Structure formats: C-alpha cells, structure tokens
Amino acid sequence: MAESVLSRRHFLGSGVAVGAALVLGVDLKTADIAAATPTVRAAFAPDAFIRIASDGKARLIMPQTEMGQGIYTALSMLIAEELDLPLDGVTLEAAPANDKLYGNPIFQVQATGGSTSMRGYWLPLRKVGASARAMLVAAAARRWRVAPESCRTEAGAVIHDASGRTLGYGMLAASAMLEKPPAEPKLKEPADFRLIGRSHHRLDTPDKANGVVQYGIDAMPPGVRFASLACSPVLGGRVARVDELQAKSLPGVKQIVVLEDMVAVVGDTSWAAMRALAALDIIWNDGPLAAVSTETIRADLHAAANTEGHVAVDTGARAKLSGDGVISAAYELPLLAHAPMEPMNCTVHLTPGHCEVWVGTQAITMAQRAAAEEAGLTPEQVTVHNHLIGGGFGRRLEVDGVRKAVRIARHVDGPVKVIWSREEDIGKAPYRSVYGAWLEAKLDNGKPVAWSHKVVGPAVIGRWLPPAYDGKIDIDAVDGAAETPYDFPASYVEWVRHEPRGVNTAFWRGVGPNMNVFATESFIDRVAHEAGADPLAFRRSIIGKLPRARAVLDLAATKAGWGDPLPTRSGRGISLQYAFGSFLCTIAEVSVADDGAVTVTRLTTAVDCGTPVNPDGIVSQIQGGMIFGLSAALHGEITLVGGRTQQSNFHDYRVVRMDETPRIDVHVVTNAEAPGGIGEPGTVSVQGAVANAIYAATGVQLTRMPIDTALLAKDRRA
Amino acid sequence: MISIQVNGEQRDVEIDGDTPLLWVLRDVLAMTGTKFGCGIAQCGACTVHIDGVPTRSCRLPVSQVGDRAVTTIEGVGATSAGRRIQKAWLDLEVIQCGYCQSGQIMAASALLATNPSPDDADIDAAMSGNICRCGTYVRIREGIKQAARHG
Ligand code: FES
Ligand code: FES
C-alpha cells in the first residue's frame, strides 16, 4: 500500500466516510486509450479515478506527481470541466502505488515525466468526468420523470429548467451509481469549455508561499535521526578503510555506518552528521573506472560515431550525399547534473516485516519495488509516502536514492532521514549523458535535397523502461531527429547506442530532443549560411507538411522583430522544433562582448501545444524551461578527472540567476488540437536558438555546449 | 542551553552552539519551511531575517544569533512587506516546485522593507543570491514590482 502526503488541507478532504458515492474508473491498459470507456466501480474501489460523494465534490484520485509543473491543477480542470463543477469542487487524493491501475497511459508505469501527463490523461479523465455527468443527469431525470435531454448541468447541480427543479450532485450520487455508464460518453465541444483554455490559479501554490508545504526532505516521523552519506567518488569504487576516531568524538554523532560502497553518519541533526562525515578519513579503492575522464568519454563518443547504428529513417538520402554541395558538421553535448533545489533525500523506517518510506518521487512504484528489494520484503510490505517534489527534472525518476537510504536504514534503529549534501548531489549523481550528432546535407539550387543525421547517445528508455525499447531504436534518442519540421526530399536518420563509460546516465529535462533539436537547428543555420539564405526565409522555404510549425515560426519571428537592425556583435537566432507533441519556436537575441562573453538579452517563444488547458501554466513552464536550458547553454558541464567529478556545488556548477535572466516573451497559440507536452519543450529550444544567435552575431558557429567564450573573442576571428 | 527568538517566540534549544541556525530550525524546532539547498551560502534557500536583514541561516552558528530577532517564512506574513510579497507571489503564480520560494520570499520582503520601489538593478542586486532551478525569475521580478506598487 502507499499513500501520499499532500499539503493542502482540502486535498485531504474528509476521508472516504462521506456516504454513498458515485465511483468511476477507466482502464488505462487498453491498447487504444482513445476508445477506453469509463465504468462503474464498487464503492471505495481501489481503481477508481473519481468518487462523488454526498458532499457533492468530486474526489480525483491523482495519478501524477506535482513537481512544480502544475499538473494537479491542469488535470483537476479536466474533471471539473466535463462535470460542470467549479474547480474548487474537485478535491485531490494521491493514487496509491499501483502500475496496473494508475500506470501513466503513455509509459504504462506510474511515473511522471517526459511531458506525458496531459497527453496521456486528456481523454481518459475527461471521459470519466463526462460519464459521471451523464449518470448524474440520468439519475435526476429518473427521479423527476423527465427526459434526460431536457436537463442540463451547472456548478455541481442538475437543473430542469422547464419545471424549475435543481438537485446537487451530492443528492444524486448514490442513485447515479445505479445508472448505466454511457457506452460512448459525450465530451464537450471546445466551444462549450468554461475552464479549459482559461488561466486558473494553481491548487498547490498557497501552501508553498508560507512554508507549510512538506517535501520529502521535511518528513519528520517521531524519533527520526538524520544521516549524511558519502558514496564512492569513482563509480564502482569500494570503501578500503575508514578512520572513525575523530568523527566519533564530535557532538551529536550517533552512529557510523560503513557499507561496501558508501559511508554514512547518523546524528542528532543533519549538520552533526555532515560535520562528522567530513571529519571521517575514508580511503577508497577506486577500481578500474578511475581511468575515466572527460577526455576518454569524449574520445569514446567520437569513436562510437564511426560504428554502424540502427536506421530510424531512410528515404534514400545516402546515395545523394556526394559530389558538390555536400555540407557536414558535428555537434556535441556534455554531461550535466540535474541539481534540483531540493537535494536528494529519503526517510526510511524499517521494522520487522515492514518498511515505511518518505520521499518525493516521479516514479512511486519503482521506489516501492526498490525499497522492497533492498529491505528483503515484498512491495506490499512497503509503504511509500510520496510528497510534492522540490524539482524533479528527471533526477527523481531514478530510485538509487531510495535504495541507498534503505541500505543505511537496515543498520539504524528507528526512522532515519538521509539527506544528500549538495556536494554529493552534484558530485555523484547519475548524469545527463554526453551526446554527439553528425550531420550531412546536400544543397542543390539553394535547397537541401538530402539530409542525414547520425545520433550517438545512450538508450535511457532502454534501461529505464525496457518494454518500450525494441533493442533497435530508443524512441527518445531519436525524438526531434527522426521527425523534423522540414520537408527533406530524402532523409537518413541513424542512431548509435553509446553508453558512456564510468557514469550512470539518467533522463534530464528535455531528454533526447535536447541533442537532436540543437543539432538539427544549428545545422539548418549552417546550411542556410552556405546557401546564402536568411535563416528565417530558408526555414520557411522547406516547411510544407506541418503548417503548425510554420505558424509558430512566423509568430515568433514577428514578435521578436526578426530583421530589425541590431548593434554590431549582436544577433538573433531561431530554433524550431516539433517534439513531445508540441510545436515551438524560440528566437534568442544575444550580444557578444569583445572578449567573447555572451549576454542573452531576450528570448521570444511561440508555442502551439494544442488546446492550451491552463494557458498561464503553459507560459510559466516555457519561461522556467527556457531558464533551465539557458543554464545548460551558458554554464552547464560536469567534467571528470581520474573518474572523479570536478564540480561540487553551485559555485562551480553554475546555474542562471536573476541577473542573467533575459526578457522572456511567450506567445501561446490557441487551437482545438489535442494537447501536447509542455514541461520540456522550452528547455529544448534554448541551446539552438542561442547558438544560432551567436553565429549571427559573430560568424562563429559553436558546435558544442556549453558556450566556450574563448572561441568568440574578437581578435580570434581575424 | 541556547535561547533564540523566532517569529516573536523565545525558544530554548539544547544543542552544540556551532550548529547553523538552519538546522536548529529544521531538525530541532521542526520548522521545516526554511530550506537546505547548498550549505555554503550559494543558493539562498535558507534565507531568514535577522533583525530584518536577510541572512543565510546555513552559515550562521546558532550561538551567534544572540538576542536578535529571527523571522522565518512561517512568520514573515505578519510583516507588511512579507504579506504583500506573498500575495503578489500567488496573484502572479510565481511559484513552481516552490522549494526555493521560502528563501525568495524572505529575500524579496527584506528588499521591499528597505526599498519601497526597487528598480531592476536593485532587484538584481538583492535577488541574485537566490537560485531557482525551476526558473521563476521573470515572475519574481514582476512580483516584487507588483508588491511595491501595492505598498
Ligand atoms: S542552503 Fe544556505 S545559501 Fe544555500
Ligand atoms: S520554484 Fe522550484 S526551485 Fe524555485
């Protein structure tokens, strides 16, 4: 079993004891999610999505994790919309850990990531709401002996205008349970939406403004002790020897736990534990991976590019890529840490036959299974209290932290809260992998007649979600490369699986498209340059099959003042993408100082993510996503020497701060298409746009992130 | 025994005086609104007010607080500047994951309390020590300006 700790009192509601209820579920396991039909579930069934009880509120069993992206609000809006309830008529209850019942329709496991939540739940949750509404109407009509068609719903009540009668949902819930759910629940037409498409205040933010909200790191089970840990600085290293003498004598130290590959100190406060850990003299056996460095990782990446990969797209480009007019370039991205503001942490209480875990995770069932494995229990014997998350970005799709905390807890009497220091978080975390891209195009009469793109990078899906990987193409690894916004008469897209030696890799906000869109958009500018064409005009000339891509391109260009004069060593650059089901174009404006220092002065984005469910939430995700991408472009790089990470905290793993934040303008296109993802597209668009703006400003095309200002110094250009 | 005044209340704690105020608040007093982010005065997540001055509690030994007044996120709403900042934050939906926001709100309300109409340069100077990984800076800037207008 599992439950969640939510911050808002109204989320917790009044328990299930509110009388008879209308309970509906929907099977998310069917192959055709669009055709799935909600059905009635037994009262208090574990697989319900909503319960409407005598208080008239709809209790939504929330399958997704809130980590700042606003999904609690947006998914609640779907239910409220179809049910004709005000938004505050929906209360939330976090779904228990159960892949079968609450697996994300796209992943089939209960995980929040990949910008999938709205894409996955758009139809199922609306259908649940629509079915419930139809059953409430049927119940009222039966009671009044009128035709259901003569009734309407508004603000949580069924109304029969002809007779002036009204019944609240709470009064109808029990009898509605006896009605048959419609075989094909009728969804509202977009023109009838009252909530969807209008900006709503978020449900999760009030308690985040006053310190009331509890993240995993704030869990305080009675009697909790605090632990700090040090893992081997080299992947695969082992503890050789620990001198505990000095640390043991420090105040507040309770216990020193020495395991094969890590050392932890348990103390009266986290600080007592951290101080004592620092005082420990730990000698490590590094093992073979001490030979790994940034240089070996890059050399391996380049070597992998010379091997054959799996072909994702082949429409005959290869034969055409010879002779005059062939242009080629290679692009590369470095290792990155996630560095969410809430450092990794996990609190565990092990008792015979039971394990209780307090954590903020993007993947609750994986956390549950990991804890069970480490504790030697069954998943059913593990209770996971999931929390609101202080930044996920892919880091909390991994459950390494849960494993480590449980391993420590096995040696501790009573509950123990394990907190990673920031140095541990940045220095040892699984990282965003290095990636490389090798591209070729052939220009004929100023048009690219053939295009080839070889991606070299890891199979993160292959490791994290094996059933979704056919052993040939990792769909994330080629996302944004296999399908571009452009009409190339002939294409060839190939992917070489390459797992960097000596580091564990993980998803990182923007995932595969970070590389693929950066490479594609940089190369488009390069090819446009060779063709002597303006980057905007060149793109417009090769977009045909995707008019939505052209529309965001044109909108962003207009809003950004494309073509307006700029000072010397200033420039604008475009990045256009179709990824996560959304179209997005960002235009960056930069100025480059004579010493090569880059200032990003403005980012203008046009986004078409289909029906904009909560428009202000979309703007917010794009703004924040772009800052995340800008941190990577300006500063982001993890480097290794002797198998050890050289960065440790925010002074040497820099991220964008207020004084580096450009003006950001986001323009949201409104249409009635199915919603696309929005958490990641903004991040993806930044590197290409900024690199192209630098290209325009200086004539230098950067082919590797982060920006190397030395390449941009004025005297270097001559 | 060390005695400190937090949000107007006198609190006695049995703790090593070297312990930073952050961990006294969080682990001893169970006031978890103040956050740990870096431990080296680089991120601002742990910002509290000491006699109104924004201070990184991760680097302030509790023994050095003395009789100065400590204000945390749990108490800042009782001040005019804090109340206005919190309201602007919700009106403009500044907050995403929220983890950095205790520190942001403490830094912003300290700024507003001493400078009723900060301009962009003032905001850069006062707020650049506070990291937000969710990237809410654009709205933080707007939020401070809105709170200033509603002074
Ligand atoms: S935790 Fe104190 S400044 Fe980061
Ligand atoms: S709101 Fe998430 S770190 Fe600032």
PDB file of C-alpha atoms and ligand atoms in Angstrom, chain A residues 341 422 649-650, chain B residues 22-23 35-47 55-59 129-131, ligand 1:
ATOM      1  CA  MET A 341      16.814  22.734  -5.463  1.00  0.00           C
ATOM      2  CA  ARG A 422      24.836  19.362  -2.417  1.00  0.00           C
ATOM      3  CA  ASN A 649      28.244  22.891  -5.572  1.00  0.00           C
ATOM      4  CA  PHE A 650      26.636  25.950  -7.149  1.00  0.00           C
TER       5      PHE A 650
ATOM      6  CA  LEU B  22      19.176  26.401   9.596  1.00  0.00           C
ATOM      7  CA  TRP B  23      19.491  23.002  11.236  1.00  0.00           C
ATOM      8  CA  LYS B  35      15.149  25.055   3.281  1.00  0.00           C
ATOM      9  CA  PHE B  36      18.548  23.496   2.799  1.00  0.00           C
ATOM     10  CA  GLY B  37      19.907  23.930  -0.718  1.00  0.00           C
ATOM     11  CA  CYS B  38      23.703  24.136  -0.699  1.00  0.00           C
ATOM     12  CA  GLY B  39      25.075  24.682   2.797  1.00  0.00           C
ATOM     13  CA  ILE B  40      27.676  27.180   1.580  1.00  0.00           C
ATOM     14  CA  ALA B  41      25.757  30.449   1.193  1.00  0.00           C
ATOM     15  CA  GLN B  42      25.436  29.979  -2.578  1.00  0.00           C
ATOM     16  CA  CYS B  43      21.732  29.405  -3.169  1.00  0.00           C
ATOM     17  CA  GLY B  44      19.651  31.424  -0.700  1.00  0.00           C
ATOM     18  CA  ALA B  45      17.157  28.625   0.048  1.00  0.00           C
ATOM     19  CA  CYS B  46      17.873  29.014   3.766  1.00  0.00           C
ATOM     20  CA  THR B  47      17.318  32.789   3.926  1.00  0.00           C
ATOM     21  CA  THR B  55      20.763  36.168   6.234  1.00  0.00           C
ATOM     22  CA  ARG B  56      21.909  32.728   5.067  1.00  0.00           C
ATOM     23  CA  SER B  57      20.985  30.564   8.016  1.00  0.00           C
ATOM     24  CA  CYS B  58      23.121  27.667   6.743  1.00  0.00           C
ATOM     25  CA  ARG B  59      26.255  29.618   7.665  1.00  0.00           C
ATOM     26  CA  GLY B 129      21.974  35.175  -4.471  1.00  0.00           C
ATOM     27  CA  ASN B 130      18.792  33.124  -4.592  1.00  0.00           C
ATOM     28  CA  ILE B 131      18.765  30.273  -7.084  1.00  0.00           C
TER      29      ILE B 131
HETATM   30  S1  FES C   1      21.481  26.480   1.946  1.00  0.00           S
HETATM   31 FE1  FES C   1      22.137  28.366   2.686  1.00  0.00          FE
HETATM   32  S2  FES C   1      22.575  29.501   0.933  1.00  0.00           S
HETATM   33 FE2  FES C   1      22.148  27.527   0.172  1.00  0.00          FE
END
